[in-house]
Coordinates of C-alpha atoms in Angstrom, one line a residue:
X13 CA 108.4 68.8 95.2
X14 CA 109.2 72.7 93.8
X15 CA 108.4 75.2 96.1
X16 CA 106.8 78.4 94.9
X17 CA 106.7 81.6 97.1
X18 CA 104.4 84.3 95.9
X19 CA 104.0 87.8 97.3
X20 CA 101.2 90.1 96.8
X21 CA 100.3 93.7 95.7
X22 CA 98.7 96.7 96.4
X23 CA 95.2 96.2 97.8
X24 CA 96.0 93.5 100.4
X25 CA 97.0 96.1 103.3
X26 CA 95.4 96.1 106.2
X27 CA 95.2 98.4 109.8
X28 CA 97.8 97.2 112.3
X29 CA 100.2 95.2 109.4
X30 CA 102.9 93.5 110.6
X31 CA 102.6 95.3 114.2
X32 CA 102.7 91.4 115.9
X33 CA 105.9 90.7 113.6
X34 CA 107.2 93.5 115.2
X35 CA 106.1 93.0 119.2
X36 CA 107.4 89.5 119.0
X37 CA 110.6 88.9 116.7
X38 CA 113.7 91.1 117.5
X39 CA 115.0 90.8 113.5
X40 CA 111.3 92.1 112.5
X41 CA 111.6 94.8 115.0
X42 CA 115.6 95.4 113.5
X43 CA 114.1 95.3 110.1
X44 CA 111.0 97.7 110.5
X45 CA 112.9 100.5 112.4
X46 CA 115.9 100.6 109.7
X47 CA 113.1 101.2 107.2
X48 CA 111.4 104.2 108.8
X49 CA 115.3 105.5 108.6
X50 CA 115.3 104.6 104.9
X51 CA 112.3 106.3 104.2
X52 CA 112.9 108.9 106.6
X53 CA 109.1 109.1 107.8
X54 CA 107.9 106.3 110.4
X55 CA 105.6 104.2 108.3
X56 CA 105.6 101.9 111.1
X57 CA 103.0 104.5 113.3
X58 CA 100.5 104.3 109.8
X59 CA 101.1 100.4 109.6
X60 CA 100.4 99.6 113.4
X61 CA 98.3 102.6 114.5
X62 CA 97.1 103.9 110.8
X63 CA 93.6 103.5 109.6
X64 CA 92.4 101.5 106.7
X65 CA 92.2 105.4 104.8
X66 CA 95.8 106.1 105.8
X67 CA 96.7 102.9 104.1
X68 CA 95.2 103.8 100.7
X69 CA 97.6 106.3 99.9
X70 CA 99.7 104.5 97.4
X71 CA 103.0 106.0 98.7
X72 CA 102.2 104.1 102.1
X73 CA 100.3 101.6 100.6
X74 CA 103.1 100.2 98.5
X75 CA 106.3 100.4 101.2
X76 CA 104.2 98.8 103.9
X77 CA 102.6 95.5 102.1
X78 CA 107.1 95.5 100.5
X79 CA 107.7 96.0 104.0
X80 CA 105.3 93.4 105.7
X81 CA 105.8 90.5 103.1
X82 CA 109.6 90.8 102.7
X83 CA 110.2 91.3 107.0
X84 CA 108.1 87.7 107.3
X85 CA 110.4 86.3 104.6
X86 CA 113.5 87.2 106.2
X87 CA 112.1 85.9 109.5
X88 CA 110.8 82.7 107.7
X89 CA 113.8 80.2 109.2
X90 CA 112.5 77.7 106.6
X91 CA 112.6 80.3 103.7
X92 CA 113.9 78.1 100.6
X93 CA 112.5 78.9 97.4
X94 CA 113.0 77.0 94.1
X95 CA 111.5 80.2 92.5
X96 CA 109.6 82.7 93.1
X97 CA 107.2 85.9 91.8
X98 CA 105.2 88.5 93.2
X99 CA 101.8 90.7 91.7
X100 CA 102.6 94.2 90.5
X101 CA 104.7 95.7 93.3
X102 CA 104.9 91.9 94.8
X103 CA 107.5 91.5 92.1
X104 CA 109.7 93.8 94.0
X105 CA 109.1 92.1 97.3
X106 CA 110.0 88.6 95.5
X107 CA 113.3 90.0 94.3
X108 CA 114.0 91.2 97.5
X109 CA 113.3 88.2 99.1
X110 CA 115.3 86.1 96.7
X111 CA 118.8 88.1 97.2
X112 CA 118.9 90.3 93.7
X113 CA 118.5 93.6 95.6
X114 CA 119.1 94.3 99.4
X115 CA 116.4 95.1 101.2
X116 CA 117.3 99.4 101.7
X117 CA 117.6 99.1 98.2
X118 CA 114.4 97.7 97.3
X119 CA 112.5 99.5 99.6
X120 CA 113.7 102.3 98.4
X121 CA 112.6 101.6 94.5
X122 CA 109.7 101.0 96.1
X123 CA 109.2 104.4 97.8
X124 CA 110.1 105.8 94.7
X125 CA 107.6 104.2 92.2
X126 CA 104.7 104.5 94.7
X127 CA 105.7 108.3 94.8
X128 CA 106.0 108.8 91.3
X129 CA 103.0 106.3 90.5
X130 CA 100.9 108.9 92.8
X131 CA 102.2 112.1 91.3
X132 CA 101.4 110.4 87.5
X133 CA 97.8 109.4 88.8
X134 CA 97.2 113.3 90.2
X135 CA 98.6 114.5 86.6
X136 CA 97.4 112.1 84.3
X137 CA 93.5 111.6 85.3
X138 CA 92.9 107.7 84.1
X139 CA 91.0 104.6 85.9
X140 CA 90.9 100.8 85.9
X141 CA 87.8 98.3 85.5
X142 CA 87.4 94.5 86.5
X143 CA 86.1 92.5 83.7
X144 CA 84.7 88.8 85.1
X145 CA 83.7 86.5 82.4
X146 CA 85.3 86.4 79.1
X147 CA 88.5 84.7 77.7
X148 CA 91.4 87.1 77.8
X149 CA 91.6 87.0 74.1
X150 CA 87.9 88.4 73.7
X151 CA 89.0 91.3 76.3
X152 CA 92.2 91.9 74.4
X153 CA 90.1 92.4 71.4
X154 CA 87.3 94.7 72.8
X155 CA 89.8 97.1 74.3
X156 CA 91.9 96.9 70.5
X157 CA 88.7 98.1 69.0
X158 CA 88.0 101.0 71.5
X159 CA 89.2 104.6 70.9
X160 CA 91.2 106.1 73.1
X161 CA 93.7 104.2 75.4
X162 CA 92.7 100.7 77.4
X163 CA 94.8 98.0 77.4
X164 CA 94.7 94.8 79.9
X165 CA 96.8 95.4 83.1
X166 CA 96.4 92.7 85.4
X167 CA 95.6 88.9 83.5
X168 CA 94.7 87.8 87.4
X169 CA 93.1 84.1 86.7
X170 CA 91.2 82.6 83.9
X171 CA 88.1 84.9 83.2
X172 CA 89.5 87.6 85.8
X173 CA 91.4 90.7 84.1
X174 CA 91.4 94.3 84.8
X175 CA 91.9 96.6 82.1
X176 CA 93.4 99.7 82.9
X177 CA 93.7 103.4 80.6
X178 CA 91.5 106.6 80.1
X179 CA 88.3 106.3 81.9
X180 CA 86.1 107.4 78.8
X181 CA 87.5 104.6 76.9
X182 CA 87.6 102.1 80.6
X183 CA 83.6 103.3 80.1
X184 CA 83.3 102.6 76.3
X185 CA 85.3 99.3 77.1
X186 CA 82.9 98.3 80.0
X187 CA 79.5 98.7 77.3
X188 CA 81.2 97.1 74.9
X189 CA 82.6 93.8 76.8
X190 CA 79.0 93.4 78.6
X191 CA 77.4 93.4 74.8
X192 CA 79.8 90.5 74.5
X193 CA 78.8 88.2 77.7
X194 CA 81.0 90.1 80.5
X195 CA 79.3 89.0 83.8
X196 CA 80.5 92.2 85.3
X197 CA 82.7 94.9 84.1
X198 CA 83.1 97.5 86.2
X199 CA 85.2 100.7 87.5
X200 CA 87.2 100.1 90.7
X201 CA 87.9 102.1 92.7
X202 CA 91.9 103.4 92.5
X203 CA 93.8 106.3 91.9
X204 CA 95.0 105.8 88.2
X205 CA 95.5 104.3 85.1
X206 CA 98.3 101.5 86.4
X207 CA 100.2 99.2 84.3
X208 CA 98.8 101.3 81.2
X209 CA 101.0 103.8 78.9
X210 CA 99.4 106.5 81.3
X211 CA 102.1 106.0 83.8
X212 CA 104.9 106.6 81.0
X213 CA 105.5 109.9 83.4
X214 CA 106.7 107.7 86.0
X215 CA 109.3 106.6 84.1
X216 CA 111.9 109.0 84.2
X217 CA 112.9 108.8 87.7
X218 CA 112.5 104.8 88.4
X219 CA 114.6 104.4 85.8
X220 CA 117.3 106.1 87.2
X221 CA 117.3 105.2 90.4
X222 CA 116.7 101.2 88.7
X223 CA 119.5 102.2 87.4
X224 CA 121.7 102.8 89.8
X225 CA 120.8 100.1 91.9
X226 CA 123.2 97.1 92.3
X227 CA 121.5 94.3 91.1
X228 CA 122.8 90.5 92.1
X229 CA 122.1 86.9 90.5
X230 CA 118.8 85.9 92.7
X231 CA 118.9 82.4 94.9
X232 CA 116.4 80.5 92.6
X233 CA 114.4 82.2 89.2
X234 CA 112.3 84.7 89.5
X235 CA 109.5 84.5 87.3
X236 CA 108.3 88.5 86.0
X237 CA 105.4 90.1 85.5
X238 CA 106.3 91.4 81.9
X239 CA 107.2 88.3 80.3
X240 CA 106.2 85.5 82.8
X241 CA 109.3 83.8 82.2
X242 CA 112.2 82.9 84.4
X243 CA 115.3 84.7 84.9
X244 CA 118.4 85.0 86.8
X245 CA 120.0 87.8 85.4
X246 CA 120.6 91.1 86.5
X247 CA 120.4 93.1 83.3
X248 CA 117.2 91.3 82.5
X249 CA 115.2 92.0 85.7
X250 CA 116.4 95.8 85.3
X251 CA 114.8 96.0 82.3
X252 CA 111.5 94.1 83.2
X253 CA 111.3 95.7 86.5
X254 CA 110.7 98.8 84.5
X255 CA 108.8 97.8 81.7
X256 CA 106.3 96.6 84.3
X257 CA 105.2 100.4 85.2
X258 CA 103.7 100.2 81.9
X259 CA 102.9 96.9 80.8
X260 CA 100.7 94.2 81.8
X261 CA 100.7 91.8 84.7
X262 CA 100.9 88.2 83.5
X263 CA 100.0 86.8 86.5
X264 CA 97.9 84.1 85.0
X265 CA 100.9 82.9 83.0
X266 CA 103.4 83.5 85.6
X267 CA 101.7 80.6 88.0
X268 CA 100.9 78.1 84.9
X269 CA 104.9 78.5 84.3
X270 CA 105.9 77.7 87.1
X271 CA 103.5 74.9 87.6
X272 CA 104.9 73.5 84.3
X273 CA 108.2 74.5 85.9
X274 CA 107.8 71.5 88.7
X275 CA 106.1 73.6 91.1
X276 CA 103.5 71.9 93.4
X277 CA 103.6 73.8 96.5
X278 CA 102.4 77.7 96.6
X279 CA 103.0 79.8 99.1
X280 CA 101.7 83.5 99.7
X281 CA 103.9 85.7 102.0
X282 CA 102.8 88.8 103.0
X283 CA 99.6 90.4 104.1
X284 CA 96.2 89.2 103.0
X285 CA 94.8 85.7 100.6
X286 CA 94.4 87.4 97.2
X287 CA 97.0 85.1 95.7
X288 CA 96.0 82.0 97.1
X289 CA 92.6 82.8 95.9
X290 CA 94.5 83.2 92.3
X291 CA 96.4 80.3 92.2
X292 CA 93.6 78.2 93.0
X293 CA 91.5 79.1 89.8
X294 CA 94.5 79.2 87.4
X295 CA 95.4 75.7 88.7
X296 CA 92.0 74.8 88.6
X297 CA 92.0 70.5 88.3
X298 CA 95.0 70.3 85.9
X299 CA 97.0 70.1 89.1
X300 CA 96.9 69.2 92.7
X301 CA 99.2 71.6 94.7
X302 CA 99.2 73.0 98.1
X303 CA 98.7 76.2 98.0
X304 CA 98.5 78.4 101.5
X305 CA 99.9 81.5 103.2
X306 CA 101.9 82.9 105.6
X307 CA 100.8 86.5 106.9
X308 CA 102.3 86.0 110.9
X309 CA 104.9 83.9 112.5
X310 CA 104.3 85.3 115.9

């Protein structure tokens, strides 16, 4: 039996993260106190003591649920992936996790695309919409058809996608993908246009520090967000680590990869059940896995 771990993204923070990690294993403590020396701000008071406002600021947002997902995997004494992925910023978490970039490193890439992902949202006004209901293909096609930019961003599970661009066309979208038997389609509420060509902005300076960040051959594959294939290799998860910023999660494909992969247990690590939630519909009765999570080891 294959295991899978799978890390998730923004959105499944939460007030007091990872403060028991910290109160009751000495390598969590270790870990969380070098990272409020990384960053050189102590995101550990906003992650313990922080409210669920302080939280929503995607610069925190982003280095705690890395920070809370990748301390428990390092603490996990049973941690032995045969491959592994994580959801939008997840992905960073899971490469962490895995051995291709240390964890200052990562958490600083991190800190850096949350702060430029911010600064492009306050520039570049934009907006994202969940759309329940239709195929992926009929959503692909309604946004194709809309003037203006809208893309899909997130392919979550089957008849779950967000679609993500300017928010007159995320409105036009919305009208248009109801008139075509959307059970809901509606404006959430974030910051920006993510995973759409509104964050090109970003670009500039995660590439760079991408760049110059020593990347190593991962423990097992690590399935991407930008392709949903496997890979080892450095120069490859460089280039999709970037190319995520503006291109579409394929989280629905990643998991029916790896399932076709040999995977048959699942297992969320981090903050939160969003991903078990996930897996569960995209498996759906095809397969039987076990699919759970670990948010504490205290």
């Amino acid at each position: 039996m294959k295991k899978a771990y799978v890390f998730p993204g923004q959105g499944s923070q939460f007030p007091g993260m990872a403060k028991d990690l910290y109160e009751a294993l000495p390598k969590a403590k270790e870990l969380l106190e070098k990272a409020d020396e990384v960053l050189q701000f102590r995101i550990t008071d906003i992650m313990f003591e922080g409210s669920a406002e302080d939280l929503k600021e995607t610069k925190v947002t982003q280095p705690a649920i890395f920070l809370h997902s990748v301390v428990l995997a390092k603490c996990l004494e049973d941690f032995a992936p045969d491959m592994v992925a994580g959801h939008s910023l997840g992905e960073f978490s899971a490469l962490a996790a895995a051995g291709a970039i240390s964890f200052e490193d990562a958490l600083r890439l991190v800190q850096i695309r949350a702060t430029q992902m911010q600064a492009c949202c306050e520039k570049v006004p934009g907006g994202m919409a969940a759309v329940i209901g239709l195929p992926d293909e009929k959503v692909e096609e309604v946004c194709s058809a809309c003037e203006g930019i809208v893309i899909p961003a997130n392919y979550n599970s089957p008849g779950q996608v967000v679609i993500s661009g300017e928010k007159e066309a995320i409105e036009a979208a919305c009208a248009k993908l109801k008139e075509a038997g959307a059970r809901r389609a509606l404006p959430l509420p974030v910051g920006g246009a993510f995973h759409s060509p509104l964050m090109e902005p970003a670009r500039i300076e995660l590439a760079k520090a991408i760049e110059a960040t020593p990347v190593k051959v991962p423990v097992c594959p690590v399935y991407q967000n930008v392709t949903a294939l496997p890979t080892q290799d450095p120069e490859t998860i460089k280039a999709n680590m970037l190319a995520q910023l503006t291109s579409p999660v394929r989280w629905t494909q990643s998991v029916r990869n790896m399932i076709d992969d040999g995977a048959s247990i699942f297992t969320e690590v981090g903050p939160g059940t969003v991903l078990q939630g996930l897996v569960k519909r995209i498996a759906g009765s095809e397969a039987e896995l076990q699919i759970s999570g670990i948010s504490t080891i205290a």
